PDB file of C-alpha atoms in Angstrom:
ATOM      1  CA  UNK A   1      -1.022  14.150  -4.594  1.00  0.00           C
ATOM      2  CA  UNK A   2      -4.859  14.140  -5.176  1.00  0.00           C
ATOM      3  CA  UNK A   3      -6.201  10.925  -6.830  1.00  0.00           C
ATOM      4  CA  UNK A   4      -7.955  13.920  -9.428  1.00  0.00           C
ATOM      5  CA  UNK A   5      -4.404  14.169 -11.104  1.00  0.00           C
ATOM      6  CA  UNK A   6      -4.116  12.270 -14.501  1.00  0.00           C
ATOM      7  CA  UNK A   7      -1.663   9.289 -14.660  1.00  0.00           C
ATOM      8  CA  UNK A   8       1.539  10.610 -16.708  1.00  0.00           C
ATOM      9  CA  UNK A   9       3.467   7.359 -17.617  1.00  0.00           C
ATOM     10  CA  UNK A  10       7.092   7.318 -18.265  1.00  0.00           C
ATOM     11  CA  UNK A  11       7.898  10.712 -16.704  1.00  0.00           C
ATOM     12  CA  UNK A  12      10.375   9.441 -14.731  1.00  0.00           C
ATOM     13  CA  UNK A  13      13.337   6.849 -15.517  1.00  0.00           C
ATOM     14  CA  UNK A  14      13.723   4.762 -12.554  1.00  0.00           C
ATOM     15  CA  UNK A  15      17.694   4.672 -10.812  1.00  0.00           C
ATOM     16  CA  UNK A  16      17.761   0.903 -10.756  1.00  0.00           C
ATOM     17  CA  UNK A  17      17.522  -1.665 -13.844  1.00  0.00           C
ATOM     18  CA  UNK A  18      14.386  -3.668 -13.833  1.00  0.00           C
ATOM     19  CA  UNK A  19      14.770  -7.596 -13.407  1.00  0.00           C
ATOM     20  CA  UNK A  20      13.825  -9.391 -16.686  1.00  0.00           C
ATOM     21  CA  UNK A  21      12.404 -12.607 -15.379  1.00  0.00           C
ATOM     22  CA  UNK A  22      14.746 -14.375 -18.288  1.00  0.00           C
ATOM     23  CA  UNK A  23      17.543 -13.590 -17.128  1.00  0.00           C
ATOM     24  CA  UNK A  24      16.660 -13.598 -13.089  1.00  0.00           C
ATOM     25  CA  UNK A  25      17.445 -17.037 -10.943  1.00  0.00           C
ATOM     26  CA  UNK A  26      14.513 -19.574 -11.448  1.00  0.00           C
ATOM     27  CA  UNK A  27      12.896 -19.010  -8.012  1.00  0.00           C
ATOM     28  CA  UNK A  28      12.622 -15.283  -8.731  1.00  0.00           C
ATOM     29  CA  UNK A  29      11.689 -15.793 -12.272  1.00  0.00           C
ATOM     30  CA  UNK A  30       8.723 -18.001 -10.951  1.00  0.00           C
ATOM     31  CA  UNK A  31       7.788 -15.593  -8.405  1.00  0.00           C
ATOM     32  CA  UNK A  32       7.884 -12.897 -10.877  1.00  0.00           C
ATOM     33  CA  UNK A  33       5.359 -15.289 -13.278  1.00  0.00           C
ATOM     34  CA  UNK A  34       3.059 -15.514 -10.922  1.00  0.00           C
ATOM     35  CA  UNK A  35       2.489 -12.086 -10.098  1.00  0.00           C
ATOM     36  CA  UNK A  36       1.523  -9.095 -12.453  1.00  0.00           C
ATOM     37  CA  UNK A  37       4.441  -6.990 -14.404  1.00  0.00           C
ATOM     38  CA  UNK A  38       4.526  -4.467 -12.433  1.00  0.00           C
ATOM     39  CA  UNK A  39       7.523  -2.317 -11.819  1.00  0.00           C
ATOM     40  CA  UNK A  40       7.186  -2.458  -8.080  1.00  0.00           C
ATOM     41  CA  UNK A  41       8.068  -6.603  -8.165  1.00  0.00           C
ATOM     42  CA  UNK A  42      10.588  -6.020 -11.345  1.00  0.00           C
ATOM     43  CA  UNK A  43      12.835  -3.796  -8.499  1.00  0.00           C
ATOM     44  CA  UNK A  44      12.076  -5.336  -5.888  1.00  0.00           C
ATOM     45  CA  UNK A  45      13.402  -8.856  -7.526  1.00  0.00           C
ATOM     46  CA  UNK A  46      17.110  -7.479  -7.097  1.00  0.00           C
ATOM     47  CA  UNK A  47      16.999  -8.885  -3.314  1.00  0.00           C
ATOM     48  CA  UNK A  48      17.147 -12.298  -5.200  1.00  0.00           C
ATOM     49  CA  UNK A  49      17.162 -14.733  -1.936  1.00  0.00           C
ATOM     50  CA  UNK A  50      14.624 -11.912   0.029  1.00  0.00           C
ATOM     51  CA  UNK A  51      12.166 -11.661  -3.211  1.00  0.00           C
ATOM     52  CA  UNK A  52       9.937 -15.656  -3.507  1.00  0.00           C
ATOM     53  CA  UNK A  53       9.317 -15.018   0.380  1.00  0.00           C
ATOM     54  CA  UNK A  54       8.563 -11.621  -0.056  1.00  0.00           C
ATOM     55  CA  UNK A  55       5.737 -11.923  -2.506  1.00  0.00           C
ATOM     56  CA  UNK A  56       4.397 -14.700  -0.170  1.00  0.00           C
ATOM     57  CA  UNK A  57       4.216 -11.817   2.465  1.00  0.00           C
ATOM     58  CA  UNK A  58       2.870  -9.523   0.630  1.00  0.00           C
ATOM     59  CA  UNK A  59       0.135 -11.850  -0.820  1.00  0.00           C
ATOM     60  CA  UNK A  60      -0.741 -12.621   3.132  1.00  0.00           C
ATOM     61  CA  UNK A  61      -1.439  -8.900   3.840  1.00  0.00           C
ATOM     62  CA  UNK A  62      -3.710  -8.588   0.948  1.00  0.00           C
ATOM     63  CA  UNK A  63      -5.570 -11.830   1.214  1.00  0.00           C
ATOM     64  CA  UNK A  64      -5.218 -13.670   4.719  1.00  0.00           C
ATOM     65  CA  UNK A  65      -5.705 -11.372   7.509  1.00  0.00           C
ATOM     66  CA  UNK A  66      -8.295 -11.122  10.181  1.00  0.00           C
ATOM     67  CA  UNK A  67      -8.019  -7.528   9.316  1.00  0.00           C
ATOM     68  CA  UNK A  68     -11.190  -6.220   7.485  1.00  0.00           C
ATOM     69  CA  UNK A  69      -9.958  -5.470   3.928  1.00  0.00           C
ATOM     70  CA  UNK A  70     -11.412  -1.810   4.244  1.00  0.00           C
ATOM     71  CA  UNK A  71      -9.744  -1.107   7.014  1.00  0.00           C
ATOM     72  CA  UNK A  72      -6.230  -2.389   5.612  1.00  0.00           C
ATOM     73  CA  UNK A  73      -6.449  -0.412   1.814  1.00  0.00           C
ATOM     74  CA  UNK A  74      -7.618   2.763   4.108  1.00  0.00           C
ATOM     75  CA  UNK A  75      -4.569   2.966   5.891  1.00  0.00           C
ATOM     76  CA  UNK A  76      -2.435   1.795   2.847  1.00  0.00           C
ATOM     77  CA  UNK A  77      -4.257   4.827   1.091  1.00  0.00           C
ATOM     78  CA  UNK A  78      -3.135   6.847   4.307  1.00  0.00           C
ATOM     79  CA  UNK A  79       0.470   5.595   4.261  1.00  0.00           C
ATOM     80  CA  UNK A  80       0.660   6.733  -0.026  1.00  0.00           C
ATOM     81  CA  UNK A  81      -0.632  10.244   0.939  1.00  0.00           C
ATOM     82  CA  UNK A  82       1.083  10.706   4.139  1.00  0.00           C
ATOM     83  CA  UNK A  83       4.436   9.294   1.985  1.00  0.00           C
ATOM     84  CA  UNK A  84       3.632  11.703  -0.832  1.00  0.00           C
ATOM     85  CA  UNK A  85       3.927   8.586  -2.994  1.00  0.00           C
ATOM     86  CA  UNK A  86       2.033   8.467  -6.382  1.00  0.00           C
ATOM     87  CA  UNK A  87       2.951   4.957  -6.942  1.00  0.00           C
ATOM     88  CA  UNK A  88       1.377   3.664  -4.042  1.00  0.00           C
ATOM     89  CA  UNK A  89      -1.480   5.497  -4.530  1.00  0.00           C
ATOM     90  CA  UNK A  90      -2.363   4.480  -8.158  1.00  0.00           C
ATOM     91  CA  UNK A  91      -2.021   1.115  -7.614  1.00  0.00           C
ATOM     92  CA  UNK A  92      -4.200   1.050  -4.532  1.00  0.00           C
ATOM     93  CA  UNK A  93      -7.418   3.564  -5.091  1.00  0.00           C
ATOM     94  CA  UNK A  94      -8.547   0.806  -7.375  1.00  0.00           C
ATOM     95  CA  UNK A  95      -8.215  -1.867  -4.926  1.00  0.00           C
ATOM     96  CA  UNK A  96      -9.605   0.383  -2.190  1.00  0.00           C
ATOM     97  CA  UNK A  97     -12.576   1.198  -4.398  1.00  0.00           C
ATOM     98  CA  UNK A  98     -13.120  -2.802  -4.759  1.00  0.00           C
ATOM     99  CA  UNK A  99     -13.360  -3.793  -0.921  1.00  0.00           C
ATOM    100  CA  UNK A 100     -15.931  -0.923  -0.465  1.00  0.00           C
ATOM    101  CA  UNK A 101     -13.917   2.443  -0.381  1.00  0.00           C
ATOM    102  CA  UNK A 102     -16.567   5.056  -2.153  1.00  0.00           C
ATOM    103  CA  UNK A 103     -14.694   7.860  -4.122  1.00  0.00           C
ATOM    104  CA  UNK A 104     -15.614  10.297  -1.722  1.00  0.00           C
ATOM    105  CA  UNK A 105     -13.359   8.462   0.912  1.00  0.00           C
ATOM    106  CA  UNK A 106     -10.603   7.948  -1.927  1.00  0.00           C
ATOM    107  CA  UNK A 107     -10.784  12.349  -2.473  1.00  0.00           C
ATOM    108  CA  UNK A 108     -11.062  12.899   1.281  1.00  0.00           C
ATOM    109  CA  UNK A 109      -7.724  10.562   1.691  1.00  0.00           C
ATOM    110  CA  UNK A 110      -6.275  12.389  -0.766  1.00  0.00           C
ATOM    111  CA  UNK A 111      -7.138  15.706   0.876  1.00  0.00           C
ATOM    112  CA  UNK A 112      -5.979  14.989   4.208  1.00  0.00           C
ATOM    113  CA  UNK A 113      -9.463  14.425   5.756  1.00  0.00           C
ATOM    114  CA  UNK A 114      -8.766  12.049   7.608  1.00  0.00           C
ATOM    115  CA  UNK A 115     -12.416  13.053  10.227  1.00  0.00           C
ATOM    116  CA  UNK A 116     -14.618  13.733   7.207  1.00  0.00           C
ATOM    117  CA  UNK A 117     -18.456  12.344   7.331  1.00  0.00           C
ATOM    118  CA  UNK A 118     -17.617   9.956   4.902  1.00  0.00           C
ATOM    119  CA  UNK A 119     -15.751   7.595   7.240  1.00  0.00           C
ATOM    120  CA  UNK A 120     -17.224   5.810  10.069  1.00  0.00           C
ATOM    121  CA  UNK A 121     -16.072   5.846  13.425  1.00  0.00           C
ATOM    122  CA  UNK A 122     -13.929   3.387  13.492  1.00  0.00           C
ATOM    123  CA  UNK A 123     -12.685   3.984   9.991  1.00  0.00           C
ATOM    124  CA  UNK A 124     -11.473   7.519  11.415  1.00  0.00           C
ATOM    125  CA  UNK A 125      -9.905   5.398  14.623  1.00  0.00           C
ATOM    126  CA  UNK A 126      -8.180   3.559  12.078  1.00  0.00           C
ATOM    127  CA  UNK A 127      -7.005   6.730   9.941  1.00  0.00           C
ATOM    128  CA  UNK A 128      -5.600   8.340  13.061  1.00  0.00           C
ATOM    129  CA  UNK A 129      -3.881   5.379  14.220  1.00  0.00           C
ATOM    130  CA  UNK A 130      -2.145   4.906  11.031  1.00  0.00           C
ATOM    131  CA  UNK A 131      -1.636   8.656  10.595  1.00  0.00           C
ATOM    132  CA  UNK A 132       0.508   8.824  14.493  1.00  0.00           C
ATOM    133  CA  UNK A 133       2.347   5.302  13.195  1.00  0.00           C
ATOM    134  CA  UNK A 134       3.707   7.306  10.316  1.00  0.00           C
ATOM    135  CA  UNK A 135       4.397  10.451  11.183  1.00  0.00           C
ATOM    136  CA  UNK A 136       5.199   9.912  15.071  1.00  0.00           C
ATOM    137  CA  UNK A 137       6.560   5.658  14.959  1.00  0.00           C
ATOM    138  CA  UNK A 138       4.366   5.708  18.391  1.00  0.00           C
ATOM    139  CA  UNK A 139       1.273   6.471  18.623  1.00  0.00           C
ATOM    140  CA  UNK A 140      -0.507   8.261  21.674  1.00  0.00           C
ATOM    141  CA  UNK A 141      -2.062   6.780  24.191  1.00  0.00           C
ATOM    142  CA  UNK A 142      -5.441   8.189  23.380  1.00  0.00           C
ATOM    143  CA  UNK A 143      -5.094   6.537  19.911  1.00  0.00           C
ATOM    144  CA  UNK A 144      -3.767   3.441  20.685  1.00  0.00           C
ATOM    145  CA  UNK A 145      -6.276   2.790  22.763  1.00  0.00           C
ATOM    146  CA  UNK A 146      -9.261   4.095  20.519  1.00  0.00           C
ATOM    147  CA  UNK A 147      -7.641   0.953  18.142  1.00  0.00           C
ATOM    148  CA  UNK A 148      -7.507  -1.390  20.762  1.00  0.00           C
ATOM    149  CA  UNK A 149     -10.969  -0.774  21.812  1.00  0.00           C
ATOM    150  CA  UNK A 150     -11.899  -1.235  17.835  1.00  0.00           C
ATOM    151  CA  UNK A 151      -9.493  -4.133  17.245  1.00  0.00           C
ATOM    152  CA  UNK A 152      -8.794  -7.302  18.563  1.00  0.00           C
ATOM    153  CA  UNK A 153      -4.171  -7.988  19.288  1.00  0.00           C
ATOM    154  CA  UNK A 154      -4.524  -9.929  16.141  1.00  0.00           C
ATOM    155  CA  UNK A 155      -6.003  -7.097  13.829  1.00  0.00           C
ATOM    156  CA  UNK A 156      -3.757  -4.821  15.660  1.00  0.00           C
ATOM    157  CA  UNK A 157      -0.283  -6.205  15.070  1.00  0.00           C
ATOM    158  CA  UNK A 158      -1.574  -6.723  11.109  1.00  0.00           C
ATOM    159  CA  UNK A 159      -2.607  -3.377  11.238  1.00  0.00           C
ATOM    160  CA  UNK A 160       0.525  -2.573  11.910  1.00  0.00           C
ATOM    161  CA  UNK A 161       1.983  -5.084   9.457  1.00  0.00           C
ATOM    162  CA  UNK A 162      -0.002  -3.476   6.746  1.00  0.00           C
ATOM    163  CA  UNK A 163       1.629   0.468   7.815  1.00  0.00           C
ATOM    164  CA  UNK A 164       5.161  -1.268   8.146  1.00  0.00           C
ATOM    165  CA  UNK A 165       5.088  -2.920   4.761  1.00  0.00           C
ATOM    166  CA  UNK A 166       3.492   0.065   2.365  1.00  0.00           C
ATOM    167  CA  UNK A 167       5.786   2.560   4.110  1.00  0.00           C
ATOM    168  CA  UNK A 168       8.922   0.202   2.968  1.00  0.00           C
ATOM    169  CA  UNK A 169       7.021  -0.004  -0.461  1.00  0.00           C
ATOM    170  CA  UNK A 170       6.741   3.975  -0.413  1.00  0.00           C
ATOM    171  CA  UNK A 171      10.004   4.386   0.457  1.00  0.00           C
ATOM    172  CA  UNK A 172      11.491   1.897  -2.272  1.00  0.00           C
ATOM    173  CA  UNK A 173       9.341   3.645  -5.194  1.00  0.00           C
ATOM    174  CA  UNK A 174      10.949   6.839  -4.309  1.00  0.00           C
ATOM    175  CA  UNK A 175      14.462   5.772  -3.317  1.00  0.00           C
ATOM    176  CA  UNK A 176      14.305   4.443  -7.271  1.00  0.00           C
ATOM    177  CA  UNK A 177      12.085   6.435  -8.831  1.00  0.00           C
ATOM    178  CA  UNK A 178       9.921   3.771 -10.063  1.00  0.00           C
ATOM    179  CA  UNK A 179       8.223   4.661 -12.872  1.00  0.00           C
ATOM    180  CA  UNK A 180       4.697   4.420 -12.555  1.00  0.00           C
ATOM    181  CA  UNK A 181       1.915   1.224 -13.937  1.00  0.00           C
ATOM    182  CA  UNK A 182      -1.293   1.250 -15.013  1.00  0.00           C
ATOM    183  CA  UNK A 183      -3.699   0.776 -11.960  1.00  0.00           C
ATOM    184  CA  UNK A 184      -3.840  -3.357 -12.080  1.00  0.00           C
ATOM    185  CA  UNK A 185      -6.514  -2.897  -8.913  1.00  0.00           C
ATOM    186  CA  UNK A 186      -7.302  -5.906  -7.384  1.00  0.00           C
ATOM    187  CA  UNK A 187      -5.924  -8.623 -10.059  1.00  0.00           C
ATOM    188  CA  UNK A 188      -2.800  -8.155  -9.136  1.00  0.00           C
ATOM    189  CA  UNK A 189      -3.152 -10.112  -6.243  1.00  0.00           C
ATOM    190  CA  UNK A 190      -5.948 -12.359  -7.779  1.00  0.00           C
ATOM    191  CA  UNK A 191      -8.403 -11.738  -6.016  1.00  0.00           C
ATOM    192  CA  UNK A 192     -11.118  -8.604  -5.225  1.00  0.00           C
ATOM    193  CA  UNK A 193      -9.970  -8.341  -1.792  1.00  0.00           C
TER     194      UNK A 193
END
């Protein structure tokens, strides 16, 4: 997956049915109203009583965190690659790219370079981190405390948050196939960041 790759739409037919918010109970249809069309929320409205509440959460990571917005679309870019997950990564290079992410950090995620010049620091700390939470559930010592030396508990635990919810997204697109959506970028959470 390299964010050079061309978006090819309708390759794929996804296993599951998409909700049409006509025929879906009203909270879910309202939820579904409210957000953008994407795929993603038309599957993901199947877990009828989970879905209003999961939006919510989802529109917490994005918008309410103490967690610098960088930071959080870094290691969601991180989580897409180290998934292998196209979806994913469509729908958040744009995003990244609108809290700050320069395309040379958006090719060097999609490379695997996680230490290149282009990241800072702690934007490296942060890669790392995320890339041991994936691959390894716990991290090493060294890194976890790298993060904790960066971070404050709060930023932490949504860091973690942020890993925990785009590897269940990851793992939904390609449990289902999703098909994939135009890049909304940051509208379809209303808001830049």
């Amino acid at each position: 997956m390299t964010p050079d790759l061309p978006i090819v739409m309708g390759k794929i037919v996804s296993r599951l049915p998409y909700v049409n918010p006509a025929d879906a109970p009203a909270p879910v249809r309202e939820a579904l109203q409210a957000a953008q069309p994407l795929n993603f929320f038309r599957i993901m409205a199947h877990a009828e009583t989970a879905f209003p509440d999961w939006m919510r959460w989802g529109g917490t990571l994005l918008k309410d965190l103490a967690l610098d917005p960088l930071l959080r679309e870094i290691a969601i870019l991180r989580v897409a690659r180290l998934s292998d997950v196209r979806y994913e990564w469509v729908q958040h290079a744009p995003i990244a790219r609108s809290v700050g992410a320069t395309d040379e950090m958006i090719h060097a995620l999609g490379r695997d370079q996680i230490n290149a010049d282009c990241f800072s620091p702690d934007q490296r700390t942060v890669l790392q981190f995320t890339t041991e939470v994936v691959r390894d559930v716990r991290p090493s010592d060294e890194a976890a405390t790298a993060l904790t030396g960066l971070l404050s508990p709060r930023e932490v635990v949504e860091l973690l948050m942020v890993i925990g919810q785009y590897m269940m997204i990851a793992r939904v697109a390609a449990a289902t196939d999703l098909e994939l959506d135009k890049p909304m970028g940051a509208s379809v959470y209303g808001t830049g960041g």
